[in-house]
C-alpha cells in the first residue's frame, strides 16, 4: 500500500513539473533601481525574446527604475496551442472618412489594393471604399513557421494610405487572434495609425507586427510608426 501511494505521488510530481507554463504574463515585473538585475532576468532561457527591460517606478518614485517586463502593446501565446489560431489584422476608419487603401506584407507576399495576390499565409478580404469602413487581412504565421519559413522571429509590415490626394487624418488598426475552428476571438492589440495618400499600392508603412518565439510562448508586439 505504501509503495502504491509513493508511486502515485511520484506520478503527480512528474505531471506538475512537465506541464507547459500557464498562459499569463511570465515576465518578473520586479522594479529595481538599476538595470543590472532586469537585464539578467530577461536573459533567462525561458524569458529570452519574450520580456525586455523597461522603465518603472521604484520605491514610490516615478520612472526611476527598471524591470524585466512585457513590451508595450504585447501579448503571449502558448506555443503548443498556436496551430489553433490565426491572426486577423483590421484597419478601420470613422464615418466622415472614406476609402483607406491598405497593403500588408509578410514573407515576400504583399496583399491589398493594387498590390499582389493572396498567398498561402496571407489573405486579404477585399477593398472597401465606404464612408466609415474597414479592411481585414488574415495571417497564418504559425503555419509559415511549421513550413520552415521562419524560426526565432519574424514580422508583418502594415501600410495604409487614403485613396487620391486628400489627406483625411488618422485611422486605426487592431491586431487580434481568432480560433480557426469556431472563430472565437482571443488576445488583441490596438493603435492609431497615420496613413499617407496614393492611387496605387500603398507605400506608407504605418505599423509592424513583430513575432518572437520563446521556449514555451510566442510574443506578439504591435509597433506603430
mmCIF file of C-alpha atoms in Angstrom:
data_model
loop_
_atom_site.group_PDB
_atom_site.id
_atom_site.type_symbol
_atom_site.label_atom_id
_atom_site.label_comp_id
_atom_site.label_asym_id
_atom_site.label_seq_id
_atom_site.Cartn_x
_atom_site.Cartn_y
_atom_site.Cartn_z
ATOM 1 C CA UNK A 1 0.000 0.000 0.000
ATOM 2 C CA UNK A 2 2.849 2.369 0.931
ATOM 3 C CA UNK A 3 4.596 1.649 -2.385
ATOM 4 C CA UNK A 4 1.374 2.376 -4.297
ATOM 5 C CA UNK A 5 0.915 5.733 -2.549
ATOM 6 C CA UNK A 6 4.554 6.627 -3.194
ATOM 7 C CA UNK A 7 4.165 5.753 -6.894
ATOM 8 C CA UNK A 8 1.032 7.916 -7.186
ATOM 9 C CA UNK A 9 2.828 10.816 -5.502
ATOM 10 C CA UNK A 10 5.798 10.450 -7.877
ATOM 11 C CA UNK A 11 3.477 10.423 -10.933
ATOM 12 C CA UNK A 12 1.747 13.573 -9.635
ATOM 13 C CA UNK A 13 5.107 15.349 -9.261
ATOM 14 C CA UNK A 14 6.043 14.441 -12.852
ATOM 15 C CA UNK A 15 2.717 15.788 -14.147
ATOM 16 C CA UNK A 16 3.114 19.068 -12.265
ATOM 17 C CA UNK A 17 6.665 19.750 -13.397
ATOM 18 C CA UNK A 18 6.399 18.647 -17.042
ATOM 19 C CA UNK A 19 3.265 20.621 -17.876
ATOM 20 C CA UNK A 20 3.722 23.744 -20.030
ATOM 21 C CA UNK A 21 3.664 27.025 -18.076
ATOM 22 C CA UNK A 22 0.167 28.568 -17.825
ATOM 23 C CA UNK A 23 -0.709 31.361 -20.256
ATOM 24 C CA UNK A 24 -0.224 34.686 -18.492
ATOM 25 C CA UNK A 25 2.428 37.372 -18.109
ATOM 26 C CA UNK A 26 5.508 35.296 -17.249
ATOM 27 C CA UNK A 27 7.874 38.281 -17.006
ATOM 28 C CA UNK A 28 9.156 39.038 -13.454
ATOM 29 C CA UNK A 29 7.917 42.686 -13.431
ATOM 30 C CA UNK A 30 10.085 43.443 -10.385
ATOM 31 C CA UNK A 31 11.269 47.067 -10.263
ATOM 32 C CA UNK A 32 14.948 47.683 -9.407
ATOM 33 C CA UNK A 33 16.891 50.910 -9.021
ATOM 34 C CA UNK A 34 19.381 49.959 -11.767
ATOM 35 C CA UNK A 35 19.127 47.766 -14.836
ATOM 36 C CA UNK A 36 21.638 45.031 -13.957
ATOM 37 C CA UNK A 37 19.173 42.592 -12.390
ATOM 38 C CA UNK A 38 16.402 43.103 -15.006
ATOM 39 C CA UNK A 39 18.956 42.510 -17.781
ATOM 40 C CA UNK A 40 19.986 39.269 -16.077
ATOM 41 C CA UNK A 41 16.342 38.227 -15.613
ATOM 42 C CA UNK A 42 15.459 38.890 -19.253
ATOM 43 C CA UNK A 43 18.370 36.690 -20.369
ATOM 44 C CA UNK A 44 16.948 33.584 -18.683
ATOM 45 C CA UNK A 45 16.329 30.872 -21.248
ATOM 46 C CA UNK A 46 12.581 30.710 -20.617
ATOM 47 C CA UNK A 47 12.216 34.511 -20.901
ATOM 48 C CA UNK A 48 14.606 35.215 -23.791
ATOM 49 C CA UNK A 49 12.924 37.136 -26.655
ATOM 50 C CA UNK A 50 9.696 37.459 -24.627
ATOM 51 C CA UNK A 51 10.467 40.060 -21.959
ATOM 52 C CA UNK A 52 12.505 43.271 -22.208
ATOM 53 C CA UNK A 53 13.965 45.861 -19.834
ATOM 54 C CA UNK A 54 11.534 48.748 -19.270
ATOM 55 C CA UNK A 55 11.372 51.837 -17.074
ATOM 56 C CA UNK A 56 9.282 51.571 -13.907
ATOM 57 C CA UNK A 57 8.543 53.358 -10.619
ATOM 58 C CA UNK A 58 10.993 52.439 -7.865
ATOM 59 C CA UNK A 59 10.186 52.914 -4.146
ATOM 60 C CA UNK A 60 7.233 55.175 -4.833
ATOM 61 C CA UNK A 61 9.141 57.462 -7.190
ATOM 62 C CA UNK A 62 8.010 57.895 -10.787
ATOM 63 C CA UNK A 63 10.046 56.474 -13.677
ATOM 64 C CA UNK A 64 13.384 55.981 -11.938
ATOM 65 C CA UNK A 65 13.806 52.219 -12.014
ATOM 66 C CA UNK A 66 13.967 49.241 -14.365
ATOM 67 C CA UNK A 67 12.085 45.955 -14.686
ATOM 68 C CA UNK A 68 12.067 42.879 -16.920
ATOM 69 C CA UNK A 69 8.539 43.112 -18.363
ATOM 70 C CA UNK A 70 6.428 42.559 -21.447
ATOM 71 C CA UNK A 71 6.930 45.338 -24.005
ATOM 72 C CA UNK A 72 4.063 47.763 -24.539
ATOM 73 C CA UNK A 73 1.287 46.518 -26.867
ATOM 74 C CA UNK A 74 2.248 42.860 -26.499
ATOM 75 C CA UNK A 75 0.674 39.542 -25.560
ATOM 76 C CA UNK A 76 1.877 35.963 -25.176
ATOM 77 C CA UNK A 77 0.566 32.854 -26.916
ATOM 78 C CA UNK A 78 1.205 29.290 -25.815
ATOM 79 C CA UNK A 79 3.412 27.522 -28.392
ATOM 80 C CA UNK A 80 1.629 24.194 -28.004
ATOM 81 C CA UNK A 81 -1.707 25.821 -28.991
ATOM 82 C CA UNK A 82 -0.598 28.159 -31.777
ATOM 83 C CA UNK A 83 -1.806 25.811 -34.525
ATOM 84 C CA UNK A 84 -5.391 26.506 -33.372
ATOM 85 C CA UNK A 85 -5.163 30.262 -34.024
ATOM 86 C CA UNK A 86 -4.864 32.687 -36.927
ATOM 87 C CA UNK A 87 -4.144 36.414 -36.821
ATOM 88 C CA UNK A 88 -6.687 38.950 -38.087
ATOM 89 C CA UNK A 89 -5.463 42.474 -38.878
ATOM 90 C CA UNK A 90 -8.268 45.050 -39.120
ATOM 91 C CA UNK A 91 -7.703 48.554 -40.481
ATOM 92 C CA UNK A 92 -10.711 50.796 -39.805
ATOM 93 C CA UNK A 93 -11.779 54.416 -40.137
ATOM 94 C CA UNK A 94 -14.638 56.521 -38.809
ATOM 95 C CA UNK A 95 -17.660 57.996 -40.540
ATOM 96 C CA UNK A 96 -16.664 61.150 -42.404
ATOM 97 C CA UNK A 97 -13.590 59.456 -43.875
ATOM 98 C CA UNK A 98 -13.611 57.112 -46.847
ATOM 99 C CA UNK A 99 -11.530 54.732 -48.958
ATOM 100 C CA UNK A 100 -8.442 53.773 -46.965
ATOM 101 C CA UNK A 101 -6.234 51.535 -49.112
ATOM 102 C CA UNK A 102 -4.061 49.022 -47.266
ATOM 103 C CA UNK A 103 -1.004 46.928 -48.041
ATOM 104 C CA UNK A 104 0.019 44.088 -45.720
ATOM 105 C CA UNK A 105 3.362 42.363 -46.288
ATOM 106 C CA UNK A 106 4.659 39.065 -44.919
ATOM 107 C CA UNK A 107 7.474 36.796 -46.107
ATOM 108 C CA UNK A 108 7.663 38.418 -49.538
ATOM 109 C CA UNK A 109 3.903 38.479 -50.165
ATOM 110 C CA UNK A 110 2.047 41.803 -50.447
ATOM 111 C CA UNK A 111 -1.768 41.975 -50.407
ATOM 112 C CA UNK A 112 -4.109 44.942 -50.706
ATOM 113 C CA UNK A 113 -5.494 47.402 -53.251
ATOM 114 C CA UNK A 114 -3.357 47.220 -56.446
ATOM 115 C CA UNK A 115 -0.808 45.070 -54.581
ATOM 116 C CA UNK A 116 -0.033 41.364 -55.010
ATOM 117 C CA UNK A 117 -2.143 38.227 -54.806
ATOM 118 C CA UNK A 118 -3.177 36.309 -51.699
ATOM 119 C CA UNK A 119 -0.603 33.752 -50.565
ATOM 120 C CA UNK A 120 -0.746 30.542 -48.558
ATOM 121 C CA UNK A 121 -0.172 32.509 -45.350
ATOM 122 C CA UNK A 122 -1.646 35.959 -46.131
ATOM 123 C CA UNK A 123 -5.243 36.567 -47.230
ATOM 124 C CA UNK A 124 -6.794 39.985 -47.933
ATOM 125 C CA UNK A 125 -10.593 40.002 -47.596
ATOM 126 C CA UNK A 126 -11.161 42.767 -50.137
ATOM 127 C CA UNK A 127 -11.236 46.514 -50.784
ATOM 128 C CA UNK A 128 -13.572 48.946 -49.027
ATOM 129 C CA UNK A 129 -14.195 52.489 -50.262
ATOM 130 C CA UNK A 130 -17.007 53.144 -47.783
ATOM 131 C CA UNK A 131 -17.593 56.265 -45.753
ATOM 132 C CA UNK A 132 -16.589 54.722 -42.427
ATOM 133 C CA UNK A 133 -15.384 51.186 -43.041
ATOM 134 C CA UNK A 134 -12.695 48.573 -42.584
ATOM 135 C CA UNK A 135 -10.375 46.191 -44.396
ATOM 136 C CA UNK A 136 -9.156 42.875 -42.987
ATOM 137 C CA UNK A 137 -6.225 40.560 -43.604
ATOM 138 C CA UNK A 138 -5.842 37.027 -42.201
ATOM 139 C CA UNK A 139 -2.300 35.842 -41.428
ATOM 140 C CA UNK A 140 -1.344 32.229 -40.648
ATOM 141 C CA UNK A 141 2.128 32.984 -39.296
ATOM 142 C CA UNK A 142 2.464 29.717 -37.362
ATOM 143 C CA UNK A 143 1.738 27.638 -40.484
ATOM 144 C CA UNK A 144 4.582 29.548 -42.151
ATOM 145 C CA UNK A 145 6.850 28.613 -39.233
ATOM 146 C CA UNK A 146 5.838 24.953 -39.402
ATOM 147 C CA UNK A 147 6.621 25.044 -43.123
ATOM 148 C CA UNK A 148 10.144 26.235 -42.277
ATOM 149 C CA UNK A 149 9.891 29.858 -43.492
ATOM 150 C CA UNK A 150 10.922 31.397 -40.153
ATOM 151 C CA UNK A 151 12.245 30.177 -36.802
ATOM 152 C CA UNK A 152 13.011 32.551 -33.914
ATOM 153 C CA UNK A 153 11.403 35.762 -35.122
ATOM 154 C CA UNK A 154 9.512 37.340 -37.996
ATOM 155 C CA UNK A 155 7.465 40.458 -38.756
ATOM 156 C CA UNK A 156 4.440 41.666 -40.712
ATOM 157 C CA UNK A 157 4.567 45.148 -42.239
ATOM 158 C CA UNK A 158 1.385 47.251 -42.281
ATOM 159 C CA UNK A 159 0.960 50.030 -44.884
ATOM 160 C CA UNK A 160 -2.008 52.334 -45.456
ATOM 161 C CA UNK A 161 -2.979 55.477 -47.376
ATOM 162 C CA UNK A 162 -6.092 57.394 -48.339
ATOM 163 C CA UNK A 163 -7.014 56.873 -51.981
ATOM 164 C CA UNK A 164 -6.388 60.009 -54.038
ATOM 165 C CA UNK A 165 -4.661 63.187 -52.922
ATOM 166 C CA UNK A 166 -6.793 64.289 -49.955
ATOM 167 C CA UNK A 167 -5.247 63.658 -46.531
ATOM 168 C CA UNK A 168 -8.070 62.579 -44.203
ATOM 169 C CA UNK A 169 -6.107 62.180 -40.982
ATOM 170 C CA UNK A 170 -5.531 59.226 -38.724
ATOM 171 C CA UNK A 171 -7.152 55.784 -38.800
ATOM 172 C CA UNK A 172 -6.947 52.706 -36.584
ATOM 173 C CA UNK A 173 -5.559 49.168 -36.608
ATOM 174 C CA UNK A 174 -6.458 46.161 -34.466
ATOM 175 C CA UNK A 175 -4.293 43.025 -34.441
ATOM 176 C CA UNK A 176 -6.151 40.088 -32.920
ATOM 177 C CA UNK A 177 -6.114 36.307 -32.690
ATOM 178 C CA UNK A 178 -9.025 34.110 -33.807
ATOM 179 C CA UNK A 179 -9.576 30.384 -33.459
ATOM 180 C CA UNK A 180 -9.646 28.609 -36.797
ATOM 181 C CA UNK A 181 -12.423 26.170 -35.805
ATOM 182 C CA UNK A 182 -15.154 28.427 -34.376
ATOM 183 C CA UNK A 183 -13.774 31.978 -34.936
ATOM 184 C CA UNK A 184 -13.727 32.671 -31.203
ATOM 185 C CA UNK A 185 -11.704 35.844 -30.593
ATOM 186 C CA UNK A 186 -8.606 35.877 -28.399
ATOM 187 C CA UNK A 187 -5.999 38.493 -27.493
ATOM 188 C CA UNK A 188 -5.866 41.740 -29.461
ATOM 189 C CA UNK A 189 -3.786 44.919 -29.723
ATOM 190 C CA UNK A 190 -4.851 48.399 -30.866
ATOM 191 C CA UNK A 191 -3.077 51.503 -32.187
ATOM 192 C CA UNK A 192 -3.751 54.766 -34.014
ATOM 193 C CA UNK A 193 -2.151 54.911 -37.460
ATOM 194 C CA UNK A 194 -1.263 57.868 -39.680
ATOM 195 C CA UNK A 195 -1.815 56.978 -43.363
ATOM 196 C CA UNK A 196 -0.407 58.787 -46.383
ATOM 197 C CA UNK A 197 -2.136 59.307 -49.735
ATOM 198 C CA UNK A 198 -1.722 57.459 -53.049
ATOM 199 C CA UNK A 199 -3.563 55.915 -56.013
ATOM 200 C CA UNK A 200 -1.590 52.662 -56.243
ATOM 201 C CA UNK A 201 -0.405 50.023 -53.746
ATOM 202 C CA UNK A 202 0.267 51.979 -50.564
ATOM 203 C CA UNK A 203 3.974 52.615 -49.862
ATOM 204 C CA UNK A 204 3.318 54.253 -46.471
ATOM 205 C CA UNK A 205 4.269 51.985 -43.567
ATOM 206 C CA UNK A 206 2.121 52.774 -40.527
ATOM 207 C CA UNK A 207 2.899 49.850 -38.186
ATOM 208 C CA UNK A 208 4.606 46.478 -37.844
ATOM 209 C CA UNK A 209 3.630 43.279 -36.061
ATOM 210 C CA UNK A 210 6.723 41.660 -34.548
ATOM 211 C CA UNK A 211 6.630 37.985 -33.567
ATOM 212 C CA UNK A 212 9.203 36.333 -31.282
ATOM 213 C CA UNK A 213 9.197 32.623 -30.424
ATOM 214 C CA UNK A 214 10.488 31.576 -26.994
ATOM 215 C CA UNK A 215 10.809 28.208 -25.269
ATOM 216 C CA UNK A 216 7.155 27.878 -24.221
ATOM 217 C CA UNK A 217 5.487 31.033 -25.536
ATOM 218 C CA UNK A 218 5.393 33.283 -28.590
ATOM 219 C CA UNK A 219 5.225 37.049 -28.140
ATOM 220 C CA UNK A 220 3.221 39.285 -30.490
ATOM 221 C CA UNK A 221 4.020 43.017 -30.376
ATOM 222 C CA UNK A 222 2.378 45.854 -32.328
ATOM 223 C CA UNK A 223 4.732 48.749 -33.141
ATOM 224 C CA UNK A 224 3.137 51.809 -34.734
ATOM 225 C CA UNK A 225 5.076 54.479 -36.615
#
